PDB file of C-alpha atoms in Angstrom:
ATOM      1  CA  UNK A   1     -18.386  15.113 -14.143  1.00  0.00           C
ATOM      2  CA  UNK A   2     -14.671  15.221 -13.859  1.00  0.00           C
ATOM      3  CA  UNK A   3     -14.414  17.573 -10.816  1.00  0.00           C
ATOM      4  CA  UNK A   4     -16.365  18.199  -7.595  1.00  0.00           C
ATOM      5  CA  UNK A   5     -17.132  21.829  -8.384  1.00  0.00           C
ATOM      6  CA  UNK A   6     -18.691  22.598 -11.654  1.00  0.00           C
ATOM      7  CA  UNK A   7     -17.763  25.990 -12.826  1.00  0.00           C
ATOM      8  CA  UNK A   8     -17.804  25.509 -16.612  1.00  0.00           C
ATOM      9  CA  UNK A   9     -18.923  22.909 -19.008  1.00  0.00           C
ATOM     10  CA  UNK A  10     -17.835  21.239 -22.279  1.00  0.00           C
ATOM     11  CA  UNK A  11     -21.075  21.991 -24.107  1.00  0.00           C
ATOM     12  CA  UNK A  12     -23.251  25.162 -24.043  1.00  0.00           C
ATOM     13  CA  UNK A  13     -26.869  25.611 -24.899  1.00  0.00           C
ATOM     14  CA  UNK A  14     -28.470  28.894 -25.740  1.00  0.00           C
ATOM     15  CA  UNK A  15     -31.377  30.273 -23.868  1.00  0.00           C
ATOM     16  CA  UNK A  16     -33.503  29.805 -26.923  1.00  0.00           C
ATOM     17  CA  UNK A  17     -32.648  26.095 -26.944  1.00  0.00           C
ATOM     18  CA  UNK A  18     -33.541  25.827 -23.259  1.00  0.00           C
ATOM     19  CA  UNK A  19     -36.953  27.648 -23.739  1.00  0.00           C
ATOM     20  CA  UNK A  20     -37.735  25.389 -26.828  1.00  0.00           C
ATOM     21  CA  UNK A  21     -36.945  22.150 -25.083  1.00  0.00           C
ATOM     22  CA  UNK A  22     -37.959  20.114 -22.128  1.00  0.00           C
ATOM     23  CA  UNK A  23     -34.711  20.989 -20.397  1.00  0.00           C
ATOM     24  CA  UNK A  24     -34.559  23.465 -17.453  1.00  0.00           C
ATOM     25  CA  UNK A  25     -31.836  25.406 -15.821  1.00  0.00           C
ATOM     26  CA  UNK A  26     -30.409  24.085 -12.550  1.00  0.00           C
ATOM     27  CA  UNK A  27     -29.633  26.887 -10.217  1.00  0.00           C
ATOM     28  CA  UNK A  28     -26.166  27.067  -8.824  1.00  0.00           C
ATOM     29  CA  UNK A  29     -25.414  25.430  -5.390  1.00  0.00           C
ATOM     30  CA  UNK A  30     -27.229  22.221  -6.408  1.00  0.00           C
ATOM     31  CA  UNK A  31     -26.077  18.659  -5.855  1.00  0.00           C
ATOM     32  CA  UNK A  32     -25.573  17.061  -9.323  1.00  0.00           C
ATOM     33  CA  UNK A  33     -25.626  13.300  -9.292  1.00  0.00           C
ATOM     34  CA  UNK A  34     -25.151  10.666 -12.019  1.00  0.00           C
ATOM     35  CA  UNK A  35     -28.222   8.322 -12.002  1.00  0.00           C
ATOM     36  CA  UNK A  36     -27.847   6.240 -15.088  1.00  0.00           C
ATOM     37  CA  UNK A  37     -24.403   4.993 -16.284  1.00  0.00           C
ATOM     38  CA  UNK A  38     -22.103   2.053 -16.089  1.00  0.00           C
ATOM     39  CA  UNK A  39     -19.953   3.792 -13.591  1.00  0.00           C
ATOM     40  CA  UNK A  40     -22.719   3.130 -11.093  1.00  0.00           C
ATOM     41  CA  UNK A  41     -21.388  -0.356 -10.706  1.00  0.00           C
ATOM     42  CA  UNK A  42     -18.601   1.154  -8.458  1.00  0.00           C
ATOM     43  CA  UNK A  43     -19.176   4.846  -7.874  1.00  0.00           C
ATOM     44  CA  UNK A  44     -21.875   7.678  -7.435  1.00  0.00           C
ATOM     45  CA  UNK A  45     -20.315  10.750  -9.093  1.00  0.00           C
ATOM     46  CA  UNK A  46     -21.644  13.746  -7.435  1.00  0.00           C
ATOM     47  CA  UNK A  47     -20.613  17.489  -7.895  1.00  0.00           C
ATOM     48  CA  UNK A  48     -21.859  20.969  -6.952  1.00  0.00           C
ATOM     49  CA  UNK A  49     -22.403  23.581  -9.625  1.00  0.00           C
ATOM     50  CA  UNK A  50     -21.263  27.023  -8.961  1.00  0.00           C
ATOM     51  CA  UNK A  51     -22.878  28.346 -12.275  1.00  0.00           C
ATOM     52  CA  UNK A  52     -26.240  27.694 -13.737  1.00  0.00           C
ATOM     53  CA  UNK A  53     -26.246  24.418 -15.804  1.00  0.00           C
ATOM     54  CA  UNK A  54     -28.599  22.190 -17.785  1.00  0.00           C
ATOM     55  CA  UNK A  55     -28.433  18.359 -17.755  1.00  0.00           C
ATOM     56  CA  UNK A  56     -29.522  15.295 -19.595  1.00  0.00           C
ATOM     57  CA  UNK A  57     -31.761  12.522 -18.277  1.00  0.00           C
ATOM     58  CA  UNK A  58     -28.618  10.622 -16.951  1.00  0.00           C
ATOM     59  CA  UNK A  59     -28.270  13.128 -14.097  1.00  0.00           C
ATOM     60  CA  UNK A  60     -30.300  14.526 -11.191  1.00  0.00           C
ATOM     61  CA  UNK A  61     -29.972  17.918  -9.526  1.00  0.00           C
ATOM     62  CA  UNK A  62     -30.947  17.927  -5.711  1.00  0.00           C
ATOM     63  CA  UNK A  63     -31.704  21.170  -3.911  1.00  0.00           C
ATOM     64  CA  UNK A  64     -31.922  21.319  -0.169  1.00  0.00           C
ATOM     65  CA  UNK A  65     -33.726  23.588   2.210  1.00  0.00           C
ATOM     66  CA  UNK A  66     -31.897  25.481   4.966  1.00  0.00           C
ATOM     67  CA  UNK A  67     -31.559  22.335   7.115  1.00  0.00           C
ATOM     68  CA  UNK A  68     -28.975  20.683   4.687  1.00  0.00           C
ATOM     69  CA  UNK A  69     -25.790  21.847   2.972  1.00  0.00           C
ATOM     70  CA  UNK A  70     -25.445  20.412  -0.635  1.00  0.00           C
ATOM     71  CA  UNK A  71     -21.724  20.123   0.244  1.00  0.00           C
ATOM     72  CA  UNK A  72     -22.611  18.058   3.468  1.00  0.00           C
ATOM     73  CA  UNK A  73     -24.740  15.777   1.340  1.00  0.00           C
ATOM     74  CA  UNK A  74     -22.126  15.409  -1.321  1.00  0.00           C
ATOM     75  CA  UNK A  75     -19.549  14.273   1.321  1.00  0.00           C
ATOM     76  CA  UNK A  76     -22.082  11.920   2.872  1.00  0.00           C
ATOM     77  CA  UNK A  77     -22.663  10.261  -0.470  1.00  0.00           C
ATOM     78  CA  UNK A  78     -19.017  10.091  -1.368  1.00  0.00           C
ATOM     79  CA  UNK A  79     -18.281   8.505   2.181  1.00  0.00           C
ATOM     80  CA  UNK A  80     -20.986   5.863   1.789  1.00  0.00           C
ATOM     81  CA  UNK A  81     -20.950   4.887  -1.863  1.00  0.00           C
ATOM     82  CA  UNK A  82     -20.989   1.045  -1.238  1.00  0.00           C
ATOM     83  CA  UNK A  83     -24.116   0.995   0.912  1.00  0.00           C
ATOM     84  CA  UNK A  84     -25.863   3.671  -1.107  1.00  0.00           C
ATOM     85  CA  UNK A  85     -25.267   1.718  -4.220  1.00  0.00           C
ATOM     86  CA  UNK A  86     -26.908  -1.267  -2.640  1.00  0.00           C
ATOM     87  CA  UNK A  87     -29.861   0.896  -1.331  1.00  0.00           C
ATOM     88  CA  UNK A  88     -30.481   3.074  -4.303  1.00  0.00           C
ATOM     89  CA  UNK A  89     -29.640   1.104  -7.473  1.00  0.00           C
ATOM     90  CA  UNK A  90     -32.325  -0.503  -9.678  1.00  0.00           C
ATOM     91  CA  UNK A  91     -32.107  -4.135 -10.073  1.00  0.00           C
ATOM     92  CA  UNK A  92     -32.584  -5.970 -13.443  1.00  0.00           C
ATOM     93  CA  UNK A  93     -31.953  -2.814 -15.551  1.00  0.00           C
ATOM     94  CA  UNK A  94     -29.778  -3.045 -18.562  1.00  0.00           C
ATOM     95  CA  UNK A  95     -27.823  -0.116 -17.625  1.00  0.00           C
ATOM     96  CA  UNK A  96     -26.987   0.531 -13.965  1.00  0.00           C
ATOM     97  CA  UNK A  97     -29.257   3.321 -12.641  1.00  0.00           C
ATOM     98  CA  UNK A  98     -30.399   4.894  -9.448  1.00  0.00           C
ATOM     99  CA  UNK A  99     -34.019   4.376  -8.836  1.00  0.00           C
ATOM    100  CA  UNK A 100     -35.739   7.721  -8.189  1.00  0.00           C
ATOM    101  CA  UNK A 101     -38.144   6.251  -5.591  1.00  0.00           C
ATOM    102  CA  UNK A 102     -35.198   4.743  -3.660  1.00  0.00           C
ATOM    103  CA  UNK A 103     -33.279   8.007  -3.765  1.00  0.00           C
ATOM    104  CA  UNK A 104     -36.264  10.049  -2.724  1.00  0.00           C
ATOM    105  CA  UNK A 105     -37.153   7.668   0.164  1.00  0.00           C
ATOM    106  CA  UNK A 106     -33.413   7.366   1.285  1.00  0.00           C
ATOM    107  CA  UNK A 107     -32.441   8.559   4.647  1.00  0.00           C
ATOM    108  CA  UNK A 108     -29.429  10.984   5.262  1.00  0.00           C
ATOM    109  CA  UNK A 109     -28.435  11.972   8.908  1.00  0.00           C
ATOM    110  CA  UNK A 110     -29.074  15.777   9.231  1.00  0.00           C
ATOM    111  CA  UNK A 111     -26.930  17.221  11.984  1.00  0.00           C
ATOM    112  CA  UNK A 112     -27.365  20.820  12.935  1.00  0.00           C
ATOM    113  CA  UNK A 113     -25.950  23.362  10.530  1.00  0.00           C
ATOM    114  CA  UNK A 114     -22.994  24.340  12.561  1.00  0.00           C
ATOM    115  CA  UNK A 115     -22.024  20.650  12.808  1.00  0.00           C
ATOM    116  CA  UNK A 116     -22.439  20.198   9.024  1.00  0.00           C
ATOM    117  CA  UNK A 117     -20.028  23.175   8.677  1.00  0.00           C
ATOM    118  CA  UNK A 118     -17.599  21.529  10.897  1.00  0.00           C
ATOM    119  CA  UNK A 119     -17.798  18.239   9.164  1.00  0.00           C
ATOM    120  CA  UNK A 120     -17.368  20.050   5.721  1.00  0.00           C
ATOM    121  CA  UNK A 121     -14.336  21.956   7.033  1.00  0.00           C
ATOM    122  CA  UNK A 122     -12.719  18.948   8.499  1.00  0.00           C
ATOM    123  CA  UNK A 123     -13.253  16.759   5.348  1.00  0.00           C
ATOM    124  CA  UNK A 124     -12.165  19.699   3.106  1.00  0.00           C
ATOM    125  CA  UNK A 125      -9.028  20.206   5.164  1.00  0.00           C
ATOM    126  CA  UNK A 126      -8.068  16.476   4.893  1.00  0.00           C
ATOM    127  CA  UNK A 127      -8.827  16.559   1.075  1.00  0.00           C
ATOM    128  CA  UNK A 128      -6.365  19.427   0.683  1.00  0.00           C
ATOM    129  CA  UNK A 129      -3.668  17.605   2.527  1.00  0.00           C
ATOM    130  CA  UNK A 130      -4.248  14.495   0.417  1.00  0.00           C
ATOM    131  CA  UNK A 131      -4.239  16.647  -2.830  1.00  0.00           C
ATOM    132  CA  UNK A 132      -0.915  18.095  -1.647  1.00  0.00           C
ATOM    133  CA  UNK A 133       0.519  14.638  -0.872  1.00  0.00           C
ATOM    134  CA  UNK A 134      -0.645  13.483  -4.313  1.00  0.00           C
ATOM    135  CA  UNK A 135       0.962  16.434  -5.987  1.00  0.00           C
ATOM    136  CA  UNK A 136       4.280  15.775  -4.251  1.00  0.00           C
ATOM    137  CA  UNK A 137       4.125  12.198  -5.205  1.00  0.00           C
ATOM    138  CA  UNK A 138       3.420  12.939  -8.801  1.00  0.00           C
ATOM    139  CA  UNK A 139       6.333  15.378  -8.836  1.00  0.00           C
ATOM    140  CA  UNK A 140       8.628  12.742  -7.456  1.00  0.00           C
ATOM    141  CA  UNK A 141       7.484  10.243 -10.036  1.00  0.00           C
ATOM    142  CA  UNK A 142       8.009  12.720 -12.844  1.00  0.00           C
ATOM    143  CA  UNK A 143      11.600  13.533 -11.526  1.00  0.00           C
ATOM    144  CA  UNK A 144      12.370   9.797 -11.171  1.00  0.00           C
ATOM    145  CA  UNK A 145      11.206   9.347 -14.772  1.00  0.00           C
ATOM    146  CA  UNK A 146      13.432  12.206 -16.009  1.00  0.00           C
ATOM    147  CA  UNK A 147      16.434  10.850 -14.155  1.00  0.00           C
ATOM    148  CA  UNK A 148      15.887   7.322 -15.500  1.00  0.00           C
ATOM    149  CA  UNK A 149      15.618   8.660 -19.033  1.00  0.00           C
ATOM    150  CA  UNK A 150      18.703  10.854 -18.569  1.00  0.00           C
ATOM    151  CA  UNK A 151      20.559   7.724 -17.040  1.00  0.00           C
ATOM    152  CA  UNK A 152      19.579   5.505 -19.942  1.00  0.00           C
ATOM    153  CA  UNK A 153      20.519   8.194 -22.421  1.00  0.00           C
ATOM    154  CA  UNK A 154      24.031   8.666 -20.690  1.00  0.00           C
ATOM    155  CA  UNK A 155      24.695   4.996 -20.749  1.00  0.00           C
ATOM    156  CA  UNK A 156      23.556   4.480 -24.339  1.00  0.00           C
ATOM    157  CA  UNK A 157      25.700   7.457 -25.526  1.00  0.00           C
ATOM    158  CA  UNK A 158      28.774   6.250 -23.591  1.00  0.00           C
ATOM    159  CA  UNK A 159      28.941   9.155 -21.229  1.00  0.00           C
ATOM    160  CA  UNK A 160      28.951   6.815 -18.289  1.00  0.00           C
ATOM    161  CA  UNK A 161      30.769   3.423 -18.392  1.00  0.00           C
ATOM    162  CA  UNK A 162      28.446   0.611 -17.386  1.00  0.00           C
ATOM    163  CA  UNK A 163      30.605  -2.311 -18.734  1.00  0.00           C
ATOM    164  CA  UNK A 164      31.727  -3.434 -15.195  1.00  0.00           C
ATOM    165  CA  UNK A 165      28.467  -2.828 -13.460  1.00  0.00           C
ATOM    166  CA  UNK A 166      27.127  -5.859 -11.775  1.00  0.00           C
ATOM    167  CA  UNK A 167      23.386  -6.218 -10.705  1.00  0.00           C
ATOM    168  CA  UNK A 168      23.117  -6.876  -6.914  1.00  0.00           C
ATOM    169  CA  UNK A 169      22.146 -10.392  -6.267  1.00  0.00           C
ATOM    170  CA  UNK A 170      19.239 -10.389  -3.903  1.00  0.00           C
ATOM    171  CA  UNK A 171      20.158 -13.835  -2.776  1.00  0.00           C
ATOM    172  CA  UNK A 172      23.307 -12.722  -1.163  1.00  0.00           C
ATOM    173  CA  UNK A 173      21.580 -10.152   0.888  1.00  0.00           C
ATOM    174  CA  UNK A 174      21.224 -11.375   4.476  1.00  0.00           C
ATOM    175  CA  UNK A 175      17.872 -11.237   6.029  1.00  0.00           C
ATOM    176  CA  UNK A 176      17.598  -9.199   9.304  1.00  0.00           C
ATOM    177  CA  UNK A 177      17.775 -11.440  12.325  1.00  0.00           C
ATOM    178  CA  UNK A 178      15.404 -11.104  15.286  1.00  0.00           C
ATOM    179  CA  UNK A 179      16.965 -10.290  18.504  1.00  0.00           C
ATOM    180  CA  UNK A 180      16.937 -12.939  21.241  1.00  0.00           C
ATOM    181  CA  UNK A 181      16.958 -12.597  24.927  1.00  0.00           C
TER     182      UNK A 181
END
């Protein structure tokens, strides 16, 4: 699961394959969770499918009634990964896994639906802001890398003269002094 919203997959199965196997379709709007993987040492990957999917045994799909939004539950899990890993993981297993019984008996606070919507909106707005900041930072990094490459190229080809350039000596830089009264 490489994104929060699952709208398409890398692999596809035919309806015939589903009907002739033990797998089932997971209806859209479900909370998908990795329950067996090495990544569970540090994270609990969750996503929400917006298309019908099938899954393997390393994942679970959680469906909620009208009292809880899958989106709210996903944000709750994302915000409490460390404590939930301690609470839900199975000890002594060769591969990190979330114990079904621990997950089924785990407690998630369920505020009223309108409050869940407010929480979802607030977190979504913050995530959009962070994504925009990340995009700006990555654009800046790419631009600086391009300028660095151009500068190196110009220096190597002799387009700029760097023979008399002296690196600033950090030892000669005076430290700022504190003001005294």
